[in-house]
mmCIF file of C-alpha atoms and ligand atoms in Angstrom:
data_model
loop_
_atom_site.group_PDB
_atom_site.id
_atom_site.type_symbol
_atom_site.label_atom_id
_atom_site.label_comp_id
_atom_site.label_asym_id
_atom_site.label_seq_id
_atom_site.Cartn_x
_atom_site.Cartn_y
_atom_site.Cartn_z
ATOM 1 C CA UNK A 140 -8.731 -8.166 -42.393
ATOM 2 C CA UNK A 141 -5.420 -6.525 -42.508
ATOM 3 C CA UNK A 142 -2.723 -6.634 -39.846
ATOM 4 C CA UNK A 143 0.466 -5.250 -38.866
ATOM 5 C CA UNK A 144 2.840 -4.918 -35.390
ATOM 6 C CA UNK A 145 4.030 -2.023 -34.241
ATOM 7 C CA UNK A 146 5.929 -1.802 -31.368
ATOM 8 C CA UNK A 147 4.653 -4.680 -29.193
ATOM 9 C CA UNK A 148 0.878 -4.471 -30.437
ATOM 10 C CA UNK A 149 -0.737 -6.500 -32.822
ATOM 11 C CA UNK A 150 -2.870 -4.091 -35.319
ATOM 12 C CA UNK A 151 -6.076 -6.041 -36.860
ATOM 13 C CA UNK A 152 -7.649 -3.725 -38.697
ATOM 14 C CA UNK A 153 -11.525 -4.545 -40.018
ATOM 15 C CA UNK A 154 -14.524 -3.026 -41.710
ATOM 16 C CA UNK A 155 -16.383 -2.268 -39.471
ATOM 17 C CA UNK A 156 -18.310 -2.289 -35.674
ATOM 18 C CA UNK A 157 -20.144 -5.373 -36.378
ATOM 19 C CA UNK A 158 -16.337 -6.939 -37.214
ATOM 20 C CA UNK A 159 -14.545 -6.067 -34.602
ATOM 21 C CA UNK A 160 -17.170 -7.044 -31.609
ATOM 22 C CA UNK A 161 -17.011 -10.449 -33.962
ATOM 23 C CA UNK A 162 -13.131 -10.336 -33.390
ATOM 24 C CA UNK A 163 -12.604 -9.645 -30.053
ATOM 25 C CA UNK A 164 -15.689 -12.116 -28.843
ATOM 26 C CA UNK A 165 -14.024 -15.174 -31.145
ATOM 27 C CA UNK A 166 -10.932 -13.990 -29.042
ATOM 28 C CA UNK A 167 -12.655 -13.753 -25.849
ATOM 29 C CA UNK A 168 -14.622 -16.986 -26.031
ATOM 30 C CA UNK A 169 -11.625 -19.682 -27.212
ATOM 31 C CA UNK A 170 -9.557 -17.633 -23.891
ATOM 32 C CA UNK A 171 -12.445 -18.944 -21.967
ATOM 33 C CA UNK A 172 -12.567 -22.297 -23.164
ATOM 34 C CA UNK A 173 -8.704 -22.779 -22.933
ATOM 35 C CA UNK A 174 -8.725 -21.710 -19.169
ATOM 36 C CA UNK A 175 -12.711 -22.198 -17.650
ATOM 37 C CA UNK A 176 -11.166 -19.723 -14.747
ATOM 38 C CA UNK A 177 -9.463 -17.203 -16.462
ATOM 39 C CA UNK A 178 -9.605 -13.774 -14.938
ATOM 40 C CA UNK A 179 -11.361 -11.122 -17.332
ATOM 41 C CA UNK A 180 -10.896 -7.010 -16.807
ATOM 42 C CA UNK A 181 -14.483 -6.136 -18.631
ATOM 43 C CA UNK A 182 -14.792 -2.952 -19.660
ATOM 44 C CA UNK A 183 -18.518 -0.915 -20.236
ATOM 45 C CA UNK A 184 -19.762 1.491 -22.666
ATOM 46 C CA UNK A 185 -20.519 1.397 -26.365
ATOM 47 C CA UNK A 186 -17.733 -0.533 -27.534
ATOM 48 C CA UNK A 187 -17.971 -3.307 -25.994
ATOM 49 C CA UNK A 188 -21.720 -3.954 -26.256
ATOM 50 C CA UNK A 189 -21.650 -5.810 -29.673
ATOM 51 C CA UNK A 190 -18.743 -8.061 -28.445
ATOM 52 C CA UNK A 191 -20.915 -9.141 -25.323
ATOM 53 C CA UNK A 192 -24.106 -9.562 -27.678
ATOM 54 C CA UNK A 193 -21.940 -12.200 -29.455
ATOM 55 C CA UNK A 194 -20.834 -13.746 -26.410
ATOM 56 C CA UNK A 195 -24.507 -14.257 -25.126
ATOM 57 C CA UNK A 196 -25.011 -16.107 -28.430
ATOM 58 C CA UNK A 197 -22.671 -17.987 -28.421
ATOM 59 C CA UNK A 198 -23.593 -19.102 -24.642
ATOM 60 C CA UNK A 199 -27.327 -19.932 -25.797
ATOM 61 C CA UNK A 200 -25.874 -21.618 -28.991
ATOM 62 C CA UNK A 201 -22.286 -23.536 -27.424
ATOM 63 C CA UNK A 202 -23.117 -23.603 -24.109
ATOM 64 C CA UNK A 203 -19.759 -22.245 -23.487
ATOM 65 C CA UNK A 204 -19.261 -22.105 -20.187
ATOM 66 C CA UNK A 205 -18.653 -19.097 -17.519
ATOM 67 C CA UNK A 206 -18.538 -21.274 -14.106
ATOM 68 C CA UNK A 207 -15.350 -20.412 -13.246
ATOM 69 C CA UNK A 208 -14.766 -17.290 -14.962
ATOM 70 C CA UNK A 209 -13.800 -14.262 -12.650
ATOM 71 C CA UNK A 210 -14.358 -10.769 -13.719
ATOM 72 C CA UNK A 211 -13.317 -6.830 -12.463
ATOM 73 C CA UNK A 212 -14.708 -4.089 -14.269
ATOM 74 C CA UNK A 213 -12.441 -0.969 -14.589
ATOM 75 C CA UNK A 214 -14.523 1.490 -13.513
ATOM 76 C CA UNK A 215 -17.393 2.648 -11.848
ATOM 77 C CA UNK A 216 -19.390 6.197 -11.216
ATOM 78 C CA UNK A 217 -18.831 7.580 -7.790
ATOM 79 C CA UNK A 218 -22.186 8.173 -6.434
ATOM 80 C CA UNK A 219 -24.091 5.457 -8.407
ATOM 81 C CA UNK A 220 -25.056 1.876 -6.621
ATOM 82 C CA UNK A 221 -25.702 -1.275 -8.861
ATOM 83 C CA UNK A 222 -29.294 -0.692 -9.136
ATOM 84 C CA UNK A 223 -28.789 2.490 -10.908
ATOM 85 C CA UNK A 224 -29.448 2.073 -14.371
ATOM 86 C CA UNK A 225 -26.976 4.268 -15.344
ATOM 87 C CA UNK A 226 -24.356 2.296 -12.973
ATOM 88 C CA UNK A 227 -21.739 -0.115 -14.658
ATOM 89 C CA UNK A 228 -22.751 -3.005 -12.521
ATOM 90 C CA UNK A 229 -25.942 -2.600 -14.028
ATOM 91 C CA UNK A 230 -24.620 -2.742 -17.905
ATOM 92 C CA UNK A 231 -22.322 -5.282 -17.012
ATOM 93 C CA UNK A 232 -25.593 -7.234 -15.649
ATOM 94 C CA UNK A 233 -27.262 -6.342 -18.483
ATOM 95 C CA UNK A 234 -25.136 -6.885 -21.186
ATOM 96 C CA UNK A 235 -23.590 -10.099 -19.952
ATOM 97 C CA UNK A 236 -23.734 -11.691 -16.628
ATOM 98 C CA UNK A 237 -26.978 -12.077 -16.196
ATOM 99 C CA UNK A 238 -27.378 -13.584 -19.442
ATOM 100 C CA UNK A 239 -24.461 -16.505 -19.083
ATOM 101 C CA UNK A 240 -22.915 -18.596 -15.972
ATOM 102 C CA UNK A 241 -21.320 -16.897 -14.738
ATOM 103 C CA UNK A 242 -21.260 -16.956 -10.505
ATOM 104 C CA UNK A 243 -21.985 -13.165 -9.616
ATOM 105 C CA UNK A 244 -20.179 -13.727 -6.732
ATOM 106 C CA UNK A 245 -17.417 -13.890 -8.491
ATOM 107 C CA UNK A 246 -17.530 -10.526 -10.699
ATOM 108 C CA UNK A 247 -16.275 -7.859 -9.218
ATOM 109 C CA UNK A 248 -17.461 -3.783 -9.938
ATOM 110 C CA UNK A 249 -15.480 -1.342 -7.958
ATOM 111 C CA UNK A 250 -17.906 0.348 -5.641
ATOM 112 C CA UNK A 251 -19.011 4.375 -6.355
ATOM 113 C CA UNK A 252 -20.425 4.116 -3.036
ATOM 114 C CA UNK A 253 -18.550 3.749 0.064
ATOM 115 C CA UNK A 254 -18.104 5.869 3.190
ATOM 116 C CA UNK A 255 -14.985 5.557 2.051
ATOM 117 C CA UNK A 256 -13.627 5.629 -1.390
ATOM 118 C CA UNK A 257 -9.771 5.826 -1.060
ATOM 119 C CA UNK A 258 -10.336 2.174 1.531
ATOM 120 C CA UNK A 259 -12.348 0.905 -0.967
ATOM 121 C CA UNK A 260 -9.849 1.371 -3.953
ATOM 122 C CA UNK A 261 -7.212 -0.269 -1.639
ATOM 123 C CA UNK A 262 -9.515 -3.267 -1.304
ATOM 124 C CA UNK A 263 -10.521 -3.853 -4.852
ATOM 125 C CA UNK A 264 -6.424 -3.926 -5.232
ATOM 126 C CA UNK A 265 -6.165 -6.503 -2.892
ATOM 127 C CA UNK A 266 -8.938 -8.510 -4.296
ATOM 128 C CA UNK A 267 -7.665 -8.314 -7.438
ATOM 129 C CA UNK A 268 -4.380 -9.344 -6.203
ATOM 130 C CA UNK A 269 -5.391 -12.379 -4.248
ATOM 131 C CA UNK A 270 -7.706 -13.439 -7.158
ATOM 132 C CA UNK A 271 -5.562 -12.348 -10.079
ATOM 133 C CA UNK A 272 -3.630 -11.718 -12.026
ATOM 134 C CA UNK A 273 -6.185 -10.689 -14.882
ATOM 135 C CA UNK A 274 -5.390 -13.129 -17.698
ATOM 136 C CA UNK A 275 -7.159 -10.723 -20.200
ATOM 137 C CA UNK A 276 -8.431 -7.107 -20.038
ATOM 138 C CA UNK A 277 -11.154 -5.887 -22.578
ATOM 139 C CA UNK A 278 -10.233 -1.972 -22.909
ATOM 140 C CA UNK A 279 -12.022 1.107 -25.339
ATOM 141 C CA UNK A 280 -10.435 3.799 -25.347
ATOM 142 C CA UNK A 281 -11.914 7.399 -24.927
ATOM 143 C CA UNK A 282 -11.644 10.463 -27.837
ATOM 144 C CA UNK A 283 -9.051 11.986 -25.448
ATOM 145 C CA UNK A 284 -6.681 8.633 -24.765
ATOM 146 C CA UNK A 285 -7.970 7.595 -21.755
ATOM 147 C CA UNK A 286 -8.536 3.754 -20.860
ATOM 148 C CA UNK A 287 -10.205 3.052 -17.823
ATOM 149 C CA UNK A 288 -11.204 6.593 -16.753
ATOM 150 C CA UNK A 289 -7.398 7.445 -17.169
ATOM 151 C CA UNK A 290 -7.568 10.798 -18.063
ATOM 152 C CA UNK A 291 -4.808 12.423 -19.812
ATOM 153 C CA UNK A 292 -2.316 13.564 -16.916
ATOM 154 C CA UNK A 293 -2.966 10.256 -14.728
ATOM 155 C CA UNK A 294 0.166 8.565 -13.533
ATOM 156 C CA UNK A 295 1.538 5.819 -15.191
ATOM 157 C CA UNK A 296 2.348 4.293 -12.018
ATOM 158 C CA UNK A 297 -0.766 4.403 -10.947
ATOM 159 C CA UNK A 298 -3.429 2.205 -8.956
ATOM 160 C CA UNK A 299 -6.821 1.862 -8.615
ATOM 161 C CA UNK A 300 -8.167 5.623 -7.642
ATOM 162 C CA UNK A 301 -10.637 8.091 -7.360
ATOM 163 C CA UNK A 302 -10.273 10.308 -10.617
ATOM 164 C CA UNK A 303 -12.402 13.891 -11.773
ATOM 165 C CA UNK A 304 -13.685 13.122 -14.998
ATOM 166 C CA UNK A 305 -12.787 15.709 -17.625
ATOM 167 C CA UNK A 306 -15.457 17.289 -19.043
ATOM 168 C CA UNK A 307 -15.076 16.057 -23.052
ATOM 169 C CA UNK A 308 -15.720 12.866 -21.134
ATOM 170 C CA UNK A 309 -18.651 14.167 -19.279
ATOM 171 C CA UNK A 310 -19.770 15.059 -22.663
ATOM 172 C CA UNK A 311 -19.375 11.818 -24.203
ATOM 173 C CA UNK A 312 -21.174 9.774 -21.771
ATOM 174 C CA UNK A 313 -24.140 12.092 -21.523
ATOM 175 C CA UNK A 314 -25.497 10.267 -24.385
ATOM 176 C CA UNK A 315 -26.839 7.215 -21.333
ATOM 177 C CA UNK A 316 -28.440 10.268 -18.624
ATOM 178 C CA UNK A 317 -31.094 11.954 -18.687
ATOM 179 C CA UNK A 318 -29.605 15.573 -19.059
ATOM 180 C CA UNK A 319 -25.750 16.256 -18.622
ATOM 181 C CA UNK A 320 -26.094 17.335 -15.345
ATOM 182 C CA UNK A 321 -26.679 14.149 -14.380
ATOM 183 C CA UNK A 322 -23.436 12.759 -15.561
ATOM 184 C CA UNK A 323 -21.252 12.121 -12.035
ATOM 185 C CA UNK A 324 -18.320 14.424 -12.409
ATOM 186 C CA UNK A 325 -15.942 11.298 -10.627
ATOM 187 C CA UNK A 326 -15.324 7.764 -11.175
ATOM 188 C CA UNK A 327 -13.059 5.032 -9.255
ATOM 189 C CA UNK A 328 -11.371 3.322 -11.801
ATOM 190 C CA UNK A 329 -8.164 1.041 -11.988
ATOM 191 C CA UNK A 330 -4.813 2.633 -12.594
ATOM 192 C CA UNK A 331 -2.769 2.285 -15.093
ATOM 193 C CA UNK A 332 -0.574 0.261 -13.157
ATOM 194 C CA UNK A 333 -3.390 -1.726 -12.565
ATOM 195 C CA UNK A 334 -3.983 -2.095 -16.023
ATOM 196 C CA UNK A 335 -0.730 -3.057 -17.243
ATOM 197 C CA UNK A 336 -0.432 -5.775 -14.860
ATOM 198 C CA UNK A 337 -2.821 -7.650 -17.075
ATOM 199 C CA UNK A 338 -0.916 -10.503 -19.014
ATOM 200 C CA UNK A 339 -2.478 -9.554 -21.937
ATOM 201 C CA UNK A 340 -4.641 -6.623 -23.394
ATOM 202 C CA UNK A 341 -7.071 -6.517 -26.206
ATOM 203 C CA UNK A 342 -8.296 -2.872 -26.980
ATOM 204 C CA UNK A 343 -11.132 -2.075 -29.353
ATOM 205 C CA UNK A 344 -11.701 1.037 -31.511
ATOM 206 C CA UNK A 345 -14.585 2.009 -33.829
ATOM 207 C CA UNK A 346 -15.652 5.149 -35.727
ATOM 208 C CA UNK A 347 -14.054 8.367 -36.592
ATOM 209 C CA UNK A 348 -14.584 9.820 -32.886
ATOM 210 C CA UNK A 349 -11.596 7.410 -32.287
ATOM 211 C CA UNK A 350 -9.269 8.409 -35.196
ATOM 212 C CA UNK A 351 -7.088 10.581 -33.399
ATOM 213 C CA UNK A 352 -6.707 9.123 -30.061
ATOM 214 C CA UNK A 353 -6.337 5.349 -32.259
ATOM 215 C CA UNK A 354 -2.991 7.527 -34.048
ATOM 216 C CA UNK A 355 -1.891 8.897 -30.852
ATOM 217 C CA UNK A 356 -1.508 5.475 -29.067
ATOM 218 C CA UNK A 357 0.040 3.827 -31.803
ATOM 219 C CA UNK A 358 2.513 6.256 -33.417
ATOM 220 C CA UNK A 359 2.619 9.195 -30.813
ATOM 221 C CA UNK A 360 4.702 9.885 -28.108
ATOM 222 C CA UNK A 361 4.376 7.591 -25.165
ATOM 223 C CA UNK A 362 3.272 9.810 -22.896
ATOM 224 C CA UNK A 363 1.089 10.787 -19.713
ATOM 225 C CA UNK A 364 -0.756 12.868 -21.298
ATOM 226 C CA UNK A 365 -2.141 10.270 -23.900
ATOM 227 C CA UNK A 366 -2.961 7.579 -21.422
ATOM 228 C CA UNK A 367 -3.883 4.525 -24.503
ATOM 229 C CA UNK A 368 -0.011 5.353 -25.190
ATOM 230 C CA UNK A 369 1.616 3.202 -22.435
ATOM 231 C CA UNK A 370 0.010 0.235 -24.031
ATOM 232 C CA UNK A 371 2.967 0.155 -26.160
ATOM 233 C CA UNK A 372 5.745 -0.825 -23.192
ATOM 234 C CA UNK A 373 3.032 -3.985 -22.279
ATOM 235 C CA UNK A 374 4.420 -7.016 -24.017
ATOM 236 C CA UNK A 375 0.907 -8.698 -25.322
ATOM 237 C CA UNK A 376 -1.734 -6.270 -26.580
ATOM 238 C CA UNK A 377 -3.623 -7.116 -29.242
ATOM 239 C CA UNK A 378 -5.737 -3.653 -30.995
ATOM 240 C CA UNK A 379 -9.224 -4.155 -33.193
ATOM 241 C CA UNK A 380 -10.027 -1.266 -35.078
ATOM 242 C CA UNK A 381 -12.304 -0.431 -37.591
ATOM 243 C CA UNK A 382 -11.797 1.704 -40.968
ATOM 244 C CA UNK A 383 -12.847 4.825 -39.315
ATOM 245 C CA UNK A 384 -10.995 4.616 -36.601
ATOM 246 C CA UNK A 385 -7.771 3.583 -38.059
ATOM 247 C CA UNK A 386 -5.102 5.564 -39.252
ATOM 248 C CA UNK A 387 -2.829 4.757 -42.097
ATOM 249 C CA UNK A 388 -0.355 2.322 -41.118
HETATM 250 C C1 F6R B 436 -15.453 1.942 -19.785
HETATM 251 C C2 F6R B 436 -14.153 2.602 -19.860
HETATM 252 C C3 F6R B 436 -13.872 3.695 -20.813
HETATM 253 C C4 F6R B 436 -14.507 3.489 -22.190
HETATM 254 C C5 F6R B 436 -14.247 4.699 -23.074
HETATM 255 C C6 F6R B 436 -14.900 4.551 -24.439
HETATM 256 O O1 F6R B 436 -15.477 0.963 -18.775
HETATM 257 O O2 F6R B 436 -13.307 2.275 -19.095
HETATM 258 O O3 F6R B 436 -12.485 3.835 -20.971
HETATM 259 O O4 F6R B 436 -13.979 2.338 -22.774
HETATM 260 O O5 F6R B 436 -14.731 5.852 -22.455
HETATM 261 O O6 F6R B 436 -16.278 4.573 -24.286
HETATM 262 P P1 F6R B 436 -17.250 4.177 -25.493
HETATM 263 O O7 F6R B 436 -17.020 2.740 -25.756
HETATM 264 O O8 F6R B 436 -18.646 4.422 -24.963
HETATM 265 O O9 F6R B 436 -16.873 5.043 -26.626
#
């Protein structure tokens, strides 16, 4: 493993997939066991699946305990409830609460639907206020900078929000639906704001579809248009990223 700091992030830089979701669970697991209710921000998607696998080992094998853990996703589909397959309540059940101890009650999936989605983005603020701060916040980041779904453009100052997915993002997630069409076109997500509140960030990176926005964030402009980017103003990131996704450094 090789690493390096630039700016305020840490760089570890590994072989491969199967390294970094070894990483960032190590990481994960000795947060948990040095504060049994820490806050996690969980993030879905590809990324993160090999890092929860390990986690749910390490449960079965350590017994390491999730009691009085407290989760928030960052996102969710508008237009999907939990029991949509597709929904991120439904990979985060999955993929890791329902396979530790964690209280259900206590994780926390912004809601895609509501009668009303702009209320509901206030209250997961306020719960995440009241309950928080997040102690640590899993992030991936998306071929076009966004974390969360931060698309390029989205205010740095922002909260948790409704936000029109672009469509390279559409693309990218079409992989888990049935046809493309059946991709929702908006998500609520966190802000950025939101984000950065975190006391500290770990962001993980894998495969060449990640090269360019992984060389944006860390020697790019910081900029709205390259969401990943503001990472470097937050004093305690930490980024895992494979060979492919890595650019010289
Ligand atoms: C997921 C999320 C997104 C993903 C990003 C990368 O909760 O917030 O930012 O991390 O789209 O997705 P994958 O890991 O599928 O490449």
């Amino acid at each position: 493993m090789f690493n390096k700091s630039i700016d305020n992030i840490k760089v570890f830089k590994v072989c491969d997939y199967a390294e970094m979701s070894n990483l960032a669970a190590e990481i994960l697991i000795s947060e948990v066991k040095n504060n049994p209710n820490i806050v996690l921000g969980l993030a879905t998607g590809g990324t993160p699946e090999g890092m929860y696998k390990k986690i749910v080992e390490d449960h079965k094998l350590n017994n390491t305990s999730f009691e009085g853990v407290t989760s928030f996703n960052l996102d969710e589909y508008v237009g999907l409830t939990g029991d949509n397959e597709t929904s991120y309540r439904h990979y985060m059940d999955e993929h890791l609460f329902n396979h530790v101890n964690i209280n259900k009650e206590n994780t926390f999936v912004p809601f895609g639907v509501s009668e009303d989605l702009s209320q509901g983005c206030l209250d997961y603020e306020a719960t995440m206020k009241e309950l928080g701060p997040i102690n640590l916040q899993i992030l991936g980041i998306g071929g076009n900078g966004h974390i969360g779904f931060n698309e390029p453009g989205t205010s740095f100052e922002s909260i948790t929000h409704v936000i029109d997915l672009d469509q390279s993002t559409i693309e990218a997630n079409a992989r888990y639906f049935n046809s493309i069409d059946d991709v929702p076109k908006k998500a609520v997500t966190m802000g950025i704001s939101t984000i950065m509140r975190s006391e500290k960030i770990i962001l993980l990176a894998s495969g060449a579809s990640k090269l360019d926005a992984v060389t944006k964030l860390l020697k790019g402009e910081i900029s709205e248009d390259m969401p990943a980017s503001v990472l470097r103003k937050h004093p305690n990131v930490i980024v895992i990223v494979d060979e492919e996704a890595c650019p010289e450094l």
